[in-house]
Amino acid sequence: MKELSRRGLLGLGGALGAAALLSACGEASGSVSSDSLSTPAKLRVWFMKDSVSDKAQAWLKQEFENKFQGSTLTIEQQEWDGIVPKLQTALASAESTPDIIELGNTQAPTFCAVGALADLSGMKEELGGANLTKSLVELGSFENKMYAAPFYAGSRIVFYQKDMFQQLGLAIPKTIDELTAVATKIQTGNPEKNAHFSGMFLPGISSQSAFAWVFSNGGRLAVQKDGKWEGSLSSPESQKAIAQLQQLWTTGSTTGTITDSTIGSQPYTAFNTGEAGMFFGFNFHLKKIKKELLDAGKVGYFNFPSPKGDAVGNPFAGGSNVAISNNSKARGLAKEALKLIFSKPFQEFFATEGGWVPGNLNYAAALGQDELSKVTIEAVRNSVGTPAAKNWALVESAKVVDDFFVAMGALKDPVGLAKTADAKMTEILNSK
């Protein structure tokens, strides 16, 4: 992982490092837990660095300790780099485990599956029910039980140069095909007359950006059939999406062959230098755009379109889940702290202090009423996550999907390489 902040990980994903990490947490037992609310406890909470504002942390500590006199809540901030082996070690013991933990959304399925987390299904409605971010609920669930609730999320939207659209007489695209056509017209027109100009900045290395094409067409990276997982890049839906991507990389983007993940994680750079008419990024990338462009009102944004133009498309969901350790000695009080985390004040802190979309979408309006906030909330509401498979982190670690989309950006064979990638995913996902 090149970047340690959560904002970097939203673009790069969070993978486990080795198969050994899938086993040790499985020894966790709920027998050590106390559900008593009258017995004082010293709750330990692990939040990741840059995830929760100081103001939100202070509020949570004060509210909990005021409500449960004699108990304490201590927040320990963790670094993303190396967090998975650290969690794997800590969660396996009732003596070392934190009570409440934040997990990267692509890390959650593994910890849900190996018995490391307490079952939150009985609290689901109280935490938000149908208003919880669906894609993160799926990643935080195993065998129809929720173990890790949606904490906060972010999904990509399309930023565009308004003056380029006006100069070329272009309208906001309503379908994926129209998006390609617009990118092609911008690239052909090249209003800035830059030698390395791209209608849309979309590197092949940015596989999580490319997922929007797959998910919006109804494709998935892998699917579960008869209790087994299968790679699904060869499906008709996925192949249609890949054909659309390769068309874009042929006529509307010169960036498909970029393989530097640092460049891929900074799509606003080419936009700032006039070398891209559009880029696919997160709402917080607005702060990276040149002030003169913003002050002149030259920056617009819209949701990724659907194939038929009848709905918002389905971008990848980045974010975190929050869970209670199955080895917590004070699960009852930990659940009370979790209720505070999902209360209106704390959830709104995600929006007002961090710029995230809260896990409970009931409180998403706190992000703002401006156009950027509206399209960001819609993107998250319609987002789709990676497969909720125990071994998905091993697929990420092996870079099966990343390598596939790098090859697609280089316009290599989508059919043959999809079959190869599917076979690798199927083998890894079903390995013991």
mmCIF file with all atom_site columns, C-alpha atoms in Angstrom, residues 213-284:
data_model
loop_
_atom_site.group_PDB
_atom_site.id
_atom_site.type_symbol
_atom_site.label_atom_id
_atom_site.label_alt_id
_atom_site.label_comp_id
_atom_site.label_asym_id
_atom_site.label_entity_id
_atom_site.label_seq_id
_atom_site.pdbx_PDB_ins_code
_atom_site.Cartn_x
_atom_site.Cartn_y
_atom_site.Cartn_z
_atom_site.occupancy
_atom_site.B_iso_or_equiv
_atom_site.pdbx_formal_charge
_atom_site.auth_seq_id
_atom_site.auth_comp_id
_atom_site.auth_asym_id
_atom_site.auth_atom_id
_atom_site.pdbx_PDB_model_num
ATOM 1  C CA . TRP A 1 213 ? -18.524 -0.125  -15.680 1.00 0.00 ? 213 TRP A CA 1
ATOM 2  C CA . VAL A 1 214 ? -18.784 -3.768  -14.575 1.00 0.00 ? 214 VAL A CA 1
ATOM 3  C CA . PHE A 1 215 ? -21.213 -3.180  -11.702 1.00 0.00 ? 215 PHE A CA 1
ATOM 4  C CA . SER A 1 216 ? -23.445 -0.796  -13.663 1.00 0.00 ? 216 SER A CA 1
ATOM 5  C CA . ASN A 1 217 ? -23.866 -3.379  -16.421 1.00 0.00 ? 217 ASN A CA 1
ATOM 6  C CA . GLY A 1 218 ? -24.940 -5.989  -13.888 1.00 0.00 ? 218 GLY A CA 1
ATOM 7  C CA . GLY A 1 219 ? -21.590 -7.779  -13.875 1.00 0.00 ? 219 GLY A CA 1
ATOM 8  C CA . ARG A 1 220 ? -19.673 -8.826  -10.792 1.00 0.00 ? 220 ARG A CA 1
ATOM 9  C CA . LEU A 1 221 ? -16.056 -9.739  -10.125 1.00 0.00 ? 221 LEU A CA 1
ATOM 10 C CA . ALA A 1 222 ? -17.092 -13.070 -8.637  1.00 0.00 ? 222 ALA A CA 1
ATOM 11 C CA . VAL A 1 223 ? -20.391 -14.738 -7.786  1.00 0.00 ? 223 VAL A CA 1
ATOM 12 C CA . GLN A 1 224 ? -21.451 -17.522 -5.440  1.00 0.00 ? 224 GLN A CA 1
ATOM 13 C CA . LYS A 1 225 ? -23.156 -20.587 -6.893  1.00 0.00 ? 225 LYS A CA 1
ATOM 14 C CA . ASP A 1 226 ? -24.153 -23.705 -4.965  1.00 0.00 ? 226 ASP A CA 1
ATOM 15 C CA . GLY A 1 227 ? -21.956 -22.729 -2.047  1.00 0.00 ? 227 GLY A CA 1
ATOM 16 C CA . LYS A 1 228 ? -18.849 -22.072 -4.157  1.00 0.00 ? 228 LYS A CA 1
ATOM 17 C CA . TRP A 1 229 ? -17.373 -18.874 -5.533  1.00 0.00 ? 229 TRP A CA 1
ATOM 18 C CA . GLU A 1 230 ? -16.605 -18.377 -9.224  1.00 0.00 ? 230 GLU A CA 1
ATOM 19 C CA . GLY A 1 231 ? -14.753 -15.603 -11.026 1.00 0.00 ? 231 GLY A CA 1
ATOM 20 C CA . SER A 1 232 ? -17.206 -13.666 -13.192 1.00 0.00 ? 232 SER A CA 1
ATOM 21 C CA . LEU A 1 233 ? -15.184 -11.458 -15.532 1.00 0.00 ? 233 LEU A CA 1
ATOM 22 C CA . SER A 1 234 ? -16.163 -13.769 -18.413 1.00 0.00 ? 234 SER A CA 1
ATOM 23 C CA . SER A 1 235 ? -19.890 -13.227 -17.909 1.00 0.00 ? 235 SER A CA 1
ATOM 24 C CA . PRO A 1 236 ? -21.759 -11.440 -20.730 1.00 0.00 ? 236 PRO A CA 1
ATOM 25 C CA . GLU A 1 237 ? -22.401 -8.463  -18.442 1.00 0.00 ? 237 GLU A CA 1
ATOM 26 C CA . SER A 1 238 ? -18.750 -8.102  -17.458 1.00 0.00 ? 238 SER A CA 1
ATOM 27 C CA . GLN A 1 239 ? -17.565 -8.555  -21.029 1.00 0.00 ? 239 GLN A CA 1
ATOM 28 C CA . LYS A 1 240 ? -19.963 -5.850  -22.208 1.00 0.00 ? 240 LYS A CA 1
ATOM 29 C CA . ALA A 1 241 ? -18.488 -3.515  -19.603 1.00 0.00 ? 241 ALA A CA 1
ATOM 30 C CA . ILE A 1 242 ? -14.929 -4.344  -20.614 1.00 0.00 ? 242 ILE A CA 1
ATOM 31 C CA . ALA A 1 243 ? -15.773 -3.669  -24.268 1.00 0.00 ? 243 ALA A CA 1
ATOM 32 C CA . GLN A 1 244 ? -17.074 -0.245  -23.231 1.00 0.00 ? 244 GLN A CA 1
ATOM 33 C CA . LEU A 1 245 ? -13.904 0.432   -21.252 1.00 0.00 ? 245 LEU A CA 1
ATOM 34 C CA . GLN A 1 246 ? -11.659 -0.561  -24.126 1.00 0.00 ? 246 GLN A CA 1
ATOM 35 C CA . GLN A 1 247 ? -13.655 1.650   -26.488 1.00 0.00 ? 247 GLN A CA 1
ATOM 36 C CA . LEU A 1 248 ? -13.118 4.548   -24.096 1.00 0.00 ? 248 LEU A CA 1
ATOM 37 C CA . TRP A 1 249 ? -9.404  3.783   -23.872 1.00 0.00 ? 249 TRP A CA 1
ATOM 38 C CA . THR A 1 250 ? -9.245  3.672   -27.674 1.00 0.00 ? 250 THR A CA 1
ATOM 39 C CA . THR A 1 251 ? -11.030 6.915   -28.529 1.00 0.00 ? 251 THR A CA 1
ATOM 40 C CA . GLY A 1 252 ? -11.651 8.953   -25.376 1.00 0.00 ? 252 GLY A CA 1
ATOM 41 C CA . SER A 1 253 ? -8.705  8.382   -23.079 1.00 0.00 ? 253 SER A CA 1
ATOM 42 C CA . THR A 1 254 ? -4.955  8.187   -23.567 1.00 0.00 ? 254 THR A CA 1
ATOM 43 C CA . THR A 1 255 ? -4.370  7.003   -19.991 1.00 0.00 ? 255 THR A CA 1
ATOM 44 C CA . GLY A 1 256 ? -5.218  3.297   -20.176 1.00 0.00 ? 256 GLY A CA 1
ATOM 45 C CA . THR A 1 257 ? -1.570  2.276   -20.184 1.00 0.00 ? 257 THR A CA 1
ATOM 46 C CA . ILE A 1 258 ? -0.671  4.130   -16.966 1.00 0.00 ? 258 ILE A CA 1
ATOM 47 C CA . THR A 1 259 ? 0.557   1.555   -14.449 1.00 0.00 ? 259 THR A CA 1
ATOM 48 C CA . ASP A 1 260 ? 1.912   3.834   -11.728 1.00 0.00 ? 260 ASP A CA 1
ATOM 49 C CA . SER A 1 261 ? -0.514  3.614   -8.797  1.00 0.00 ? 261 SER A CA 1
ATOM 50 C CA . THR A 1 262 ? 0.639   6.966   -7.423  1.00 0.00 ? 262 THR A CA 1
ATOM 51 C CA . ILE A 1 263 ? -0.378  8.688   -10.660 1.00 0.00 ? 263 ILE A CA 1
ATOM 52 C CA . GLY A 1 264 ? -3.597  6.696   -10.663 1.00 0.00 ? 264 GLY A CA 1
ATOM 53 C CA . SER A 1 265 ? -4.483  7.861   -7.161  1.00 0.00 ? 265 SER A CA 1
ATOM 54 C CA . GLN A 1 266 ? -4.070  11.532  -8.142  1.00 0.00 ? 266 GLN A CA 1
ATOM 55 C CA . PRO A 1 267 ? -6.475  11.968  -11.074 1.00 0.00 ? 267 PRO A CA 1
ATOM 56 C CA . TYR A 1 268 ? -6.860  15.683  -10.353 1.00 0.00 ? 268 TYR A CA 1
ATOM 57 C CA . THR A 1 269 ? -3.264  16.417  -11.421 1.00 0.00 ? 269 THR A CA 1
ATOM 58 C CA . ALA A 1 270 ? -3.914  16.084  -15.156 1.00 0.00 ? 270 ALA A CA 1
ATOM 59 C CA . PHE A 1 271 ? -7.203  17.930  -14.688 1.00 0.00 ? 271 PHE A CA 1
ATOM 60 C CA . ASN A 1 272 ? -5.386  20.873  -13.063 1.00 0.00 ? 272 ASN A CA 1
ATOM 61 C CA . THR A 1 273 ? -2.874  21.150  -15.892 1.00 0.00 ? 273 THR A CA 1
ATOM 62 C CA . GLY A 1 274 ? -5.536  21.121  -18.596 1.00 0.00 ? 274 GLY A CA 1
ATOM 63 C CA . GLU A 1 275 ? -4.516  17.644  -19.749 1.00 0.00 ? 275 GLU A CA 1
ATOM 64 C CA . ALA A 1 276 ? -7.882  16.010  -19.005 1.00 0.00 ? 276 ALA A CA 1
ATOM 65 C CA . GLY A 1 277 ? -11.455 17.044  -19.624 1.00 0.00 ? 277 GLY A CA 1
ATOM 66 C CA . MET A 1 278 ? -12.864 14.666  -17.014 1.00 0.00 ? 278 MET A CA 1
ATOM 67 C CA . PHE A 1 279 ? -11.709 12.440  -14.191 1.00 0.00 ? 279 PHE A CA 1
ATOM 68 C CA . PHE A 1 280 ? -13.371 9.883   -11.947 1.00 0.00 ? 280 PHE A CA 1
ATOM 69 C CA . GLY A 1 281 ? -12.725 10.710  -8.295  1.00 0.00 ? 281 GLY A CA 1
ATOM 70 C CA . PHE A 1 282 ? -14.011 11.209  -4.765  1.00 0.00 ? 282 PHE A CA 1
ATOM 71 C CA . ASN A 1 283 ? -15.739 14.303  -3.390  1.00 0.00 ? 283 ASN A CA 1
ATOM 72 C CA . PHE A 1 284 ? -12.677 15.169  -1.315  1.00 0.00 ? 284 PHE A CA 1
#
